[in-house]
Tab-separated table of C-alpha atoms in Angstrom:
chain	number	residue	atom	x	y	z
A	801	MET	CA	-14.180	-19.330	-25.189
A	802	ARG	CA	-14.107	-16.316	-27.538
A	803	ARG	CA	-17.530	-16.701	-28.667
A	804	ASP	CA	-19.364	-17.655	-25.746
A	805	VAL	CA	-22.605	-16.104	-25.109
A	806	VAL	CA	-23.031	-16.437	-21.591
A	807	PRO	CA	-20.237	-14.478	-19.920
A	808	ARG	CA	-22.032	-11.591	-21.897
A	809	ILE	CA	-25.164	-12.036	-20.713
A	810	MET	CA	-24.534	-9.879	-17.722
A	811	LEU	CA	-23.416	-7.118	-20.029
A	812	ALA	CA	-27.857	-6.493	-20.739
A	813	PRO	CA	-30.311	-5.600	-18.217
A	814	LEU	CA	-32.464	-8.616	-17.184
A	815	SER	CA	-35.753	-6.677	-18.665
A	816	ASN	CA	-34.204	-7.363	-21.798
A	817	VAL	CA	-32.400	-10.655	-21.894
A	818	GLU	CA	-35.076	-11.609	-19.751
A	819	GLN	CA	-37.211	-13.878	-22.362
A	820	GLY	CA	-34.206	-15.781	-24.362
A	821	LEU	CA	-32.977	-16.575	-20.387
A	822	GLN	CA	-35.138	-19.443	-20.166
A	823	PHE	CA	-34.019	-20.618	-23.523
A	824	ILE	CA	-30.115	-20.633	-22.669
A	825	LEU	CA	-31.110	-22.399	-19.482
A	826	GLU	CA	-32.576	-25.529	-20.855
A	827	PHE	CA	-29.874	-25.716	-23.550
A	828	LEU	CA	-26.849	-26.215	-21.495
A	829	ASN	CA	-28.586	-27.883	-18.986
A	830	PRO	CA	-27.903	-31.644	-19.364
A	831	LYS	CA	-31.491	-33.200	-17.587
A	832	SER	CA	-32.947	-30.641	-19.543
A	833	PRO	CA	-35.973	-32.175	-22.727
A	834	HIS	CA	-34.355	-29.534	-24.458
A	835	TYR	CA	-30.426	-29.912	-24.075
A	836	LEU	CA	-28.139	-28.800	-26.922
A	837	GLN	CA	-31.676	-28.412	-29.063
A	838	TYR	CA	-31.800	-24.949	-30.790
A	839	GLU	CA	-34.441	-22.750	-30.968
A	840	PRO	CA	-33.687	-21.134	-34.599
A	841	THR	CA	-36.653	-18.412	-33.691
A	842	VAL	CA	-35.280	-17.222	-30.094
A	843	ALA	CA	-31.296	-18.104	-29.950
A	844	PRO	CA	-30.648	-15.326	-32.707
A	845	ASN	CA	-32.856	-12.832	-31.469
A	846	PHE	CA	-31.696	-13.681	-27.584
A	847	LEU	CA	-27.900	-13.159	-28.939
A	848	LEU	CA	-28.403	-9.887	-30.735
A	849	SER	CA	-29.660	-8.476	-28.184
A	850	VAL	CA	-26.855	-9.590	-25.779
A	851	MET	CA	-24.545	-7.898	-28.891
A	852	ARG	CA	-26.656	-4.934	-28.834
A	853	ASN	CA	-26.375	-4.164	-24.886
A	854	ALA	CA	-22.367	-5.374	-25.084
A	855	LEU	CA	-21.692	-2.851	-27.900
A	856	SER	CA	-23.871	-0.024	-25.320
A	857	VAL	CA	-21.705	-1.052	-21.976
A	858	ALA	CA	-18.380	-0.968	-23.578
A	859	SER	CA	-18.952	2.803	-25.959
A	860	ARG	CA	-20.092	4.195	-23.156
A	861	ALA	CA	-16.744	2.516	-21.086
A	862	ALA	CA	-14.794	3.462	-24.036
A	863	CYS	CA	-16.182	7.041	-24.844
A	864	TYR	CA	-14.694	7.399	-20.932
A	865	LEU	CA	-11.525	5.983	-21.564
A	866	LYS	CA	-10.516	7.760	-23.952
A	867	GLY	CA	-11.892	11.400	-22.173
A	868	CYS	CA	-14.760	11.994	-23.721
A	869	THR	CA	-16.613	14.882	-21.065
A	870	ASN	CA	-19.366	15.160	-23.881
A	871	LEU	CA	-22.727	16.099	-21.581
A	872	LEU	CA	-24.775	14.285	-23.922
A	873	LEU	CA	-23.368	11.132	-23.217
A	874	GLU	CA	-24.466	11.023	-19.746
A	875	THR	CA	-28.198	12.580	-21.184
A	876	VAL	CA	-28.218	9.224	-23.016
A	877	ALA	CA	-26.826	6.986	-20.612
A	878	SER	CA	-29.963	8.514	-18.491
A	879	ILE	CA	-31.937	7.127	-20.892
A	880	VAL	CA	-30.907	3.905	-22.571
A	881	GLU	CA	-31.243	0.553	-19.613
A	882	LEU	CA	-27.695	-0.066	-19.289
A	883	SER	CA	-26.503	-3.525	-17.213
A	884	PRO	CA	-24.943	-2.504	-13.877
A	885	TYR	CA	-22.049	-4.752	-14.514
A	886	ARG	CA	-18.372	-4.175	-14.781
A	887	PRO	CA	-15.913	-6.739	-14.728
A	888	PHE	CA	-14.118	-7.696	-11.578
A	889	GLY	CA	-11.117	-10.329	-11.250
A	890	ILE	CA	-8.658	-12.605	-13.806
A	891	PHE	CA	-10.167	-13.645	-17.674
A	892	VAL	CA	-8.517	-15.761	-19.174
A	893	PHE	CA	-9.815	-15.974	-22.556
A	894	CYS	CA	-9.328	-18.849	-24.963
A	895	THR	CA	-8.768	-18.211	-29.040
A	896	GLY	CA	-9.570	-21.218	-30.414
A	897	ASN	CA	-6.120	-22.835	-31.199
A	898	GLY	CA	-5.461	-24.145	-27.660
A	899	LYS	CA	-3.805	-20.371	-26.435
A	900	LEU	CA	-4.882	-18.542	-23.535
A	901	VAL	CA	-4.822	-14.845	-23.051
A	902	VAL	CA	-4.870	-13.880	-19.595
A	903	LEU	CA	-5.879	-9.964	-19.018
A	904	GLU	CA	-6.682	-8.398	-15.386
A	905	ASN	CA	-7.565	-4.911	-16.648
A	906	PRO	CA	-11.124	-4.577	-15.783
A	907	ASP	CA	-12.119	-2.789	-18.123
A	908	ALA	CA	-9.536	-3.920	-20.876
A	909	VAL	CA	-11.698	-6.974	-20.435
A	910	LEU	CA	-15.273	-5.224	-20.432
A	911	GLN	CA	-13.770	-3.824	-24.227
A	912	LEU	CA	-12.522	-7.893	-25.332
A	913	LEU	CA	-15.809	-9.310	-23.876
A	914	PHE	CA	-17.817	-6.562	-26.921
A	915	PHE	CA	-14.830	-6.765	-29.686
A	916	CYS	CA	-13.607	-11.103	-29.674
A	917	LEU	CA	-17.769	-11.220	-29.792
A	918	GLN	CA	-18.152	-9.412	-33.572
A	919	LEU	CA	-18.845	-11.902	-36.394
A	920	SER	CA	-17.397	-10.913	-40.174
A	921	PRO	CA	-20.041	-11.251	-42.736
A	922	GLU	CA	-19.570	-14.998	-43.599
A	923	GLU	CA	-20.512	-15.606	-39.962
A	924	GLU	CA	-23.520	-14.162	-39.786
A	925	ASN	CA	-25.833	-17.684	-40.653
A	926	SER	CA	-27.658	-20.074	-38.010
A	927	GLU	CA	-25.201	-22.860	-38.278
A	928	PHE	CA	-22.465	-20.778	-36.840
A	929	VAL	CA	-24.374	-19.478	-34.448
A	930	HIS	CA	-25.005	-22.285	-32.320
A	931	GLY	CA	-21.986	-23.147	-32.574
A	932	MET	CA	-21.488	-19.746	-30.700
A	933	PHE	CA	-24.255	-21.234	-27.747
A	934	LYS	CA	-22.467	-24.167	-27.571
A	935	GLN	CA	-18.719	-23.031	-26.938
A	936	HIS	CA	-19.873	-22.250	-23.131
A	937	LEU	CA	-19.571	-26.688	-23.445
A	938	ALA	CA	-16.229	-26.759	-24.315
A	939	TYR	CA	-14.286	-25.681	-22.188
A	940	GLU	CA	-13.253	-28.929	-20.486
A	941	SER	CA	-11.994	-30.135	-24.065
A	942	GLU	CA	-10.524	-26.400	-24.668
A	943	LEU	CA	-8.116	-25.999	-21.068
A	944	GLN	CA	-6.847	-29.685	-22.021
A	945	GLU	CA	-5.726	-28.878	-24.965
A	946	SER	CA	-3.918	-25.266	-23.780
A	947	LEU	CA	-2.453	-27.648	-20.761
A	948	THR	CA	-1.008	-29.025	-23.226
A	949	MET	CA	0.649	-26.618	-25.468
A	950	GLN	CA	0.574	-24.856	-22.333
A	951	ASP	CA	1.020	-21.148	-24.560
A	952	VAL	CA	0.247	-18.244	-22.226
A	953	THR	CA	-0.179	-14.879	-23.096
A	954	TYR	CA	-0.572	-12.221	-20.087
A	955	LEU	CA	-1.141	-8.693	-21.426
A	956	ILE	CA	0.407	-6.342	-18.836
A	957	ASN	CA	1.714	-3.413	-20.445
A	958	LEU	CA	-1.483	-2.433	-22.115
A	959	VAL	CA	-0.134	1.749	-23.130
A	960	ASP	CA	2.515	-0.673	-25.920
A	961	VAL	CA	0.257	-2.831	-26.983
A	962	PRO	CA	0.681	-3.322	-31.119
A	963	LEU	CA	-2.385	-1.745	-33.030
A	964	SER	CA	-0.500	-3.753	-36.064
A	965	ALA	CA	-1.454	-7.006	-37.169
A	966	ASP	CA	1.216	-7.524	-38.679
A	967	ALA	CA	3.679	-6.507	-35.687
A	968	ARG	CA	6.087	-9.319	-34.271
A	969	THR	CA	5.351	-10.006	-30.617
A	970	ASN	CA	3.364	-12.607	-28.436
A	971	ASP	CA	0.903	-9.894	-27.642
A	972	ALA	CA	0.459	-9.184	-31.444
A	973	ALA	CA	0.337	-12.961	-32.176
A	974	ALA	CA	-2.032	-12.898	-28.569
A	975	LEU	CA	-4.232	-10.018	-29.613
A	976	ASN	CA	-4.856	-11.322	-33.825
A	977	ASP	CA	-6.115	-14.893	-32.182
A	978	LEU	CA	-8.437	-13.152	-30.812
A	979	GLY	CA	-9.367	-11.269	-33.708
A	980	LEU	CA	-8.818	-7.788	-32.942
A	981	THR	CA	-9.188	-4.835	-34.817
A	982	THR	CA	-7.606	-1.378	-34.582
A	983	ARG	CA	-10.040	-0.015	-32.573
A	984	ALA	CA	-10.292	-2.875	-30.320
A	985	ARG	CA	-6.679	-2.272	-29.634
A	986	LEU	CA	-6.909	1.212	-28.948
A	987	CYS	CA	-9.134	0.676	-26.166
A	988	LEU	CA	-6.481	-1.168	-24.815
A	989	ARG	CA	-4.217	1.722	-24.996
A	990	ALA	CA	-6.513	3.390	-23.181
A	991	ALA	CA	-7.468	1.497	-20.949
A	992	GLY	CA	-3.687	1.095	-19.865
A	993	GLU	CA	-3.273	4.897	-20.117
A	994	LEU	CA	-6.301	5.234	-17.078
A	995	GLU	CA	-5.011	2.310	-15.135
A	996	LYS	CA	-1.449	4.137	-15.324
A	997	GLN	CA	-3.186	6.978	-15.026
A	998	LYS	CA	-5.117	6.423	-11.700
A	999	LEU	CA	-1.998	4.684	-10.424
A	1000	GLU	CA	-0.204	8.043	-10.345
A	1001	ASN	CA	-3.884	10.070	-8.585
A	1002	GLN	CA	-3.495	6.839	-5.444
A	1003	LYS	CA	0.715	8.200	-5.297
A	1004	LYS	CA	-0.818	11.839	-4.910
A	1005	ILE	CA	-3.958	10.678	-2.634
A	1006	ASP	CA	-1.371	8.536	-0.568
A	1007	SER	CA	0.721	11.682	-0.588
A	1008	ASN	CA	-1.941	12.945	1.510
A	1009	LYS	CA	-1.895	10.573	4.799
A	1010	ASP	CA	0.894	11.479	7.214
A	1011	THR	CA	-1.080	14.933	6.807
A	1012	ILE	CA	-4.321	13.320	7.784
A	1013	LYS	CA	-3.067	11.989	10.508
A	1014	GLU	CA	-1.039	15.067	11.791
A	1015	ALA	CA	-4.521	16.820	11.411
A	1016	LEU	CA	-6.516	13.868	13.468
A	1017	LYS	CA	-4.072	14.172	16.100
A	1018	LYS	CA	-5.401	17.630	16.785
A	1019	ILE	CA	-8.661	16.872	16.792
A	1020	GLN	CA	-7.896	13.927	18.922
A	1021	GLU	CA	-5.887	16.440	21.524
A	1022	TYR	CA	-8.662	18.606	21.378
A	1023	LYS	CA	-11.166	16.170	22.315
A	1024	MET	CA	-8.855	15.576	25.263
A	1025	SER	CA	-8.517	18.353	25.955
A	1026	CYS	CA	-12.109	19.111	26.247
A	1027	GLU	CA	-12.680	16.258	28.808
A	1028	ILE	CA	-10.137	17.899	31.118
A	1029	ARG	CA	-12.745	20.764	31.371
A	1030	LYS	CA	-15.414	18.304	32.041
A	1031	VAL	CA	-17.592	18.945	28.909
A	1032	GLY	CA	-18.004	16.314	25.865
A	1033	TYR	CA	-16.538	17.908	22.873
A	1034	TYR	CA	-19.543	17.734	20.632
A	1035	ASP	CA	-20.963	19.860	23.254
A	1036	ALA	CA	-17.971	22.100	23.255
A	1037	PHE	CA	-17.623	22.026	19.375
A	1038	LYS	CA	-21.313	23.391	19.264
A	1039	ILE	CA	-20.761	25.924	22.069
A	1040	GLN	CA	-17.308	27.555	20.678
A	1041	LYS	CA	-16.667	29.609	23.810
A	1042	GLU	CA	-12.842	29.220	23.438
A	1043	ASN	CA	-9.960	28.837	20.834
A	1044	ALA	CA	-9.507	25.751	20.840
A	1045	ASP	CA	-12.697	24.953	19.343
A	1046	PHE	CA	-11.618	27.355	16.694
A	1047	ASN	CA	-8.315	25.410	15.715
A	1048	GLY	CA	-10.660	22.381	15.777
A	1049	ASN	CA	-12.672	23.509	13.197
A	1050	VAL	CA	-10.016	24.744	11.740
A	1051	LYS	CA	-8.249	20.853	11.462
A	1052	ARG	CA	-12.105	20.185	10.707
A	1053	GLN	CA	-11.987	21.957	7.444
A	1054	GLU	CA	-8.907	20.661	6.598
A	1055	LEU	CA	-10.330	16.866	6.514
A	1056	THR	CA	-13.253	17.424	4.970
A	1057	GLY	CA	-11.909	19.218	2.254
A	1058	ILE	CA	-8.805	15.950	1.587
A	1059	LEU	CA	-11.645	13.349	1.740
A	1060	ASP	CA	-13.721	15.342	-0.388
A	1061	GLU	CA	-11.561	15.353	-3.202
A	1062	ILE	CA	-11.096	11.814	-2.472
A	1063	VAL	CA	-14.600	10.794	-2.701
A	1064	GLU	CA	-15.271	12.753	-5.236
A	1065	MET	CA	-12.292	10.852	-7.248
A	1066	ILE	CA	-14.006	7.609	-6.526
A	1067	LYS	CA	-17.183	9.164	-8.135
A	1068	ARG	CA	-15.300	9.721	-12.054
A	1069	TYR	CA	-13.876	6.683	-11.414
A	1070	GLU	CA	-10.495	7.953	-10.862
A	1071	LEU	CA	-8.462	5.644	-8.638
A	1072	PRO	CA	-7.724	2.282	-8.813
A	1073	ASP	CA	-10.356	-0.062	-7.964
A	1074	GLY	CA	-9.428	-1.553	-5.277
A	1075	PHE	CA	-8.770	1.547	-3.304
A	1076	GLU	CA	-11.417	1.705	-1.413
A	1077	GLY	CA	-10.357	-2.217	0.143
A	1078	ARG	CA	-6.726	-1.036	1.158
A	1079	LYS	CA	-6.742	-2.074	4.921
A	1080	GLU	CA	-4.415	1.930	4.940
A	1081	TRP	CA	-7.329	3.780	4.129
A	1082	ILE	CA	-10.392	1.615	5.717
A	1083	GLU	CA	-8.652	2.301	9.151
A	1084	LEU	CA	-7.508	6.116	7.992
A	1085	GLY	CA	-11.060	6.792	7.119
A	1086	THR	CA	-12.726	5.064	10.381
A	1087	LEU	CA	-10.669	7.258	12.451
A	1088	PHE	CA	-11.736	10.295	10.067
A	1089	ARG	CA	-15.438	9.404	10.613
A	1090	ARG	CA	-15.604	8.911	14.479
A	1091	LEU	CA	-13.548	11.858	15.120
A	1092	VAL	CA	-14.731	14.988	12.729
A	1093	GLU	CA	-18.270	13.302	11.807
A	1094	PRO	CA	-19.083	14.486	15.217
A	1095	LEU	CA	-17.812	17.601	14.795
A	1096	ASP	CA	-20.234	18.487	11.623
A	1097	ILE	CA	-23.272	17.226	13.530
A	1098	ALA	CA	-22.004	19.689	16.229
A	1099	ASN	CA	-21.755	22.605	13.486
A	1100	TYR	CA	-24.988	21.935	10.769
A	1101	TYR	CA	-27.177	21.666	14.476
A	1102	ARG	CA	-25.275	24.908	16.259
A	1103	HIS	CA	-26.153	26.548	12.722
A	1104	LEU	CA	-29.803	25.589	12.920
A	1105	MET	CA	-29.317	23.896	9.266
A	1106	ASN	CA	-32.066	20.934	10.239
A	1107	GLU	CA	-34.401	24.124	10.514
A	1108	SER	CA	-33.725	24.985	6.556
A	1109	THR	CA	-32.669	21.495	4.730
A	1110	GLY	CA	-34.208	19.381	7.584
A	1111	PRO	CA	-32.954	15.929	8.903
A	1112	TYR	CA	-29.041	15.778	8.993
A	1113	MET	CA	-29.208	11.797	7.956
A	1114	VAL	CA	-32.402	12.637	5.601
A	1115	LYS	CA	-31.000	15.632	3.534
A	1116	ALA	CA	-27.000	16.283	4.624
A	1117	ARG	CA	-24.718	13.638	5.398
A	1118	PRO	CA	-21.444	14.092	3.314
A	1119	LYS	CA	-20.967	11.963	1.483
A	1120	ARG	CA	-17.273	11.440	3.078
A	1121	TYR	CA	-18.612	9.962	5.874
A	1122	ARG	CA	-21.251	7.251	3.552
A	1123	PHE	CA	-18.289	6.174	1.987
A	1124	THR	CA	-15.832	5.096	4.517
A	1125	GLN	CA	-18.651	3.975	6.771
A	1126	ARG	CA	-19.085	1.772	3.537
A	1127	TRP	CA	-15.813	1.020	3.298
A	1128	LEU	CA	-15.821	-0.548	7.281
A	1129	GLU	CA	-18.806	-2.219	6.904
A	1130	HIS	CA	-17.846	-3.636	3.282
A	1131	ALA	CA	-14.491	-5.642	4.809
A	1132	GLU	CA	-16.092	-6.725	8.181
A	1133	ARG	CA	-18.958	-8.206	6.021
A	1134	LYS	CA	-21.821	-6.131	8.265
A	1135	PRO	CA	-24.791	-5.092	7.088
A	1136	VAL	CA	-25.410	-1.754	5.064
A	1137	GLY	CA	-25.901	0.456	8.463
A	1138	PHE	CA	-24.035	-1.261	11.014
A	1139	SER	CA	-20.888	0.850	11.943
A	1140	SER	CA	-23.465	3.916	12.496
A	1141	GLU	CA	-22.199	5.271	15.788
A	1142	THR	CA	-20.555	8.379	14.079
A	1143	THR	CA	-23.923	9.801	13.781
A	1144	PHE	CA	-25.674	9.173	17.379
A	1145	TRP	CA	-25.608	13.011	18.084
A	1146	ALA	CA	-27.588	13.564	14.942
A	1147	GLU	CA	-30.332	11.084	16.266
A	1148	VAL	CA	-29.839	13.089	19.504
A	1149	GLU	CA	-30.680	16.169	17.822
A	1150	GLU	CA	-33.426	14.693	16.300
A	1151	LEU	CA	-35.600	12.651	18.974
A	1152	ARG	CA	-34.734	15.403	21.322
A	1153	VAL	CA	-37.198	17.752	19.245
A	1154	LYS	CA	-40.246	16.060	19.315
A	1155	PRO	CA	-42.536	14.338	21.636
A	1156	TYR	CA	-41.931	11.080	23.632
A	1157	ALA	CA	-44.687	9.366	22.899
A	1158	GLN	CA	-43.875	9.942	19.148
A	1159	VAL	CA	-40.490	8.504	19.449
A	1160	LYS	CA	-40.388	5.992	22.578
A	1161	ASP	CA	-39.708	2.778	20.097
A	1162	LYS	CA	-36.647	4.893	18.665
A	1163	VAL	CA	-35.087	6.068	22.036
A	1164	LEU	CA	-34.992	2.674	23.751
A	1165	ARG	CA	-33.096	1.430	20.721
A	1166	LEU	CA	-30.666	4.042	20.907
A	1167	GLU	CA	-30.256	3.374	23.819
A	1168	GLU	CA	-29.529	-0.685	23.019
A	1169	GLN	CA	-26.829	0.863	20.446
A	1170	VAL	CA	-25.325	2.920	22.853
A	1171	LEU	CA	-24.440	0.687	25.584
A	1172	THR	CA	-23.304	-1.439	22.680
A	1173	TRP	CA	-20.906	1.313	21.427
A	1174	VAL	CA	-19.616	2.179	24.767
A	1175	ARG	CA	-19.283	-1.129	26.048
A	1176	GLU	CA	-17.153	-1.634	22.593
A	1177	GLY	CA	-15.195	1.658	22.990
A	1178	LEU	CA	-16.730	3.159	20.301
A	1179	LEU	CA	-18.791	6.059	22.227
A	1180	GLY	CA	-17.097	7.234	24.946
A	1181	LYS	CA	-18.835	8.157	28.201
A	1182	ASP	CA	-18.176	12.052	27.847
A	1183	VAL	CA	-21.942	11.268	25.955
A	1184	PHE	CA	-23.103	11.183	30.224
A	1185	LEU	CA	-21.566	13.726	31.349
A	1186	ASP	CA	-24.033	16.648	33.306
A	1187	GLU	CA	-24.019	19.541	30.780
A	1188	SER	CA	-24.030	17.291	27.270
A	1189	THR	CA	-26.856	17.058	25.354
A	1190	PHE	CA	-27.525	13.087	25.485
A	1191	ASN	CA	-27.876	13.725	29.137
A	1192	LYS	CA	-30.220	17.218	29.217
A	1193	TRP	CA	-32.168	15.435	26.326
A	1194	TRP	CA	-32.517	12.024	28.782
A	1195	ARG	CA	-33.412	13.180	31.491
A	1196	THR	CA	-36.794	15.059	30.215
A	1197	LEU	CA	-37.401	11.880	29.739
A	1198	PRO	CA	-40.556	10.170	31.537
A	1199	PHE	CA	-39.330	9.082	35.408
A	1200	ASP	CA	-40.706	5.056	34.028
A	1201	HIS	CA	-38.822	4.978	31.256
A	1202	ARG	CA	-35.441	6.023	32.937
A	1203	SER	CA	-35.587	3.882	36.343
A	1204	GLY	CA	-36.203	1.281	33.867
A	1205	SER	CA	-33.256	2.313	31.262
A	1206	CYS	CA	-30.052	-0.136	30.565
A	1207	LEU	CA	-28.780	3.659	30.510
A	1208	ALA	CA	-29.513	4.540	34.365
A	1209	GLY	CA	-26.344	2.911	36.074
A	1210	PHE	CA	-24.391	5.178	33.941
A	1211	ILE	CA	-26.107	8.929	34.652
A	1212	SER	CA	-25.299	10.406	38.242
A	1213	LYS	CA	-29.183	10.643	39.911
């Protein structure tokens, strides 16, 4: 419903609406003794709080839509508490006269949630506000009327929405029914332009897929060449003795540059919201992470960066790996940290410089993880080679531990 307060509540931080939330829950609950009982001392303040927070969220979003780069915007955002909620999915706005307006663009939906809630001077009275709270209970009758009329407008081409209320198009009529001002229509256009730019950016990123695949193929060939030399590619890369190691480093830097650009675009909201959920990029990102992150870890500890910066996992793990790991875990509905096999070497590097008694539990847990990863093919058996960093460290563990280890069968005596 156009003036339904409930969908807008999520645009306000809980701390700002917590007191009035109980009123709303009881007002809408048929089993409550306060069902539909209007509280003139609570309702207006609650509505004002929701509207004020919706203004803050929508205004900040509108600034981004229109390309505002003023640093003051970020300064204010760091001071004012804003709701993290953003619309997603398909929204259907009921105009109140039997017509429906359908919108999917999340930036445009956010602006409509704000602008459709605005009141004219003659509407700013207790009776009208009471009616706004009751609108949440009117969807059934509104839907029945809408199904009878079957008057539905899909706002798709937002860059061309009419700015004038006098325009004679279906879109114009729908916007008029929603009571949208010129300012609101400009925000819709900006949302359309941003969506268009995001799709262009996605095409540009997609054009890099073949380059990424070719570079990953070279990394895979490098890994195979290391196996032929009977040395794990983590250790070979860390030692850097052969020309192949140098060439592998060139490809590593090429790949990390491309993925860093993608991550920065995601952080700046310059790619479509669904980009991180695309199967082809989840698979490509996972392959990239599994092949390249061990090399990044090797490079980190080769240059002793842990001594000045700290442990890789605590201080230095790049976002390109955090993001691609999150893509996979989200797609497979796994808990955070479930797909952490690519950070295996970082944990080994930290454990091997600490006394066994201090890290015994972590060692046991790591061994169990290694067993699982090896069985699932997520970790190569090259980690057990005689000269591998892992093997050398594992052999320094107490005899009692090694003899009872779940990995004892993988390591030659």
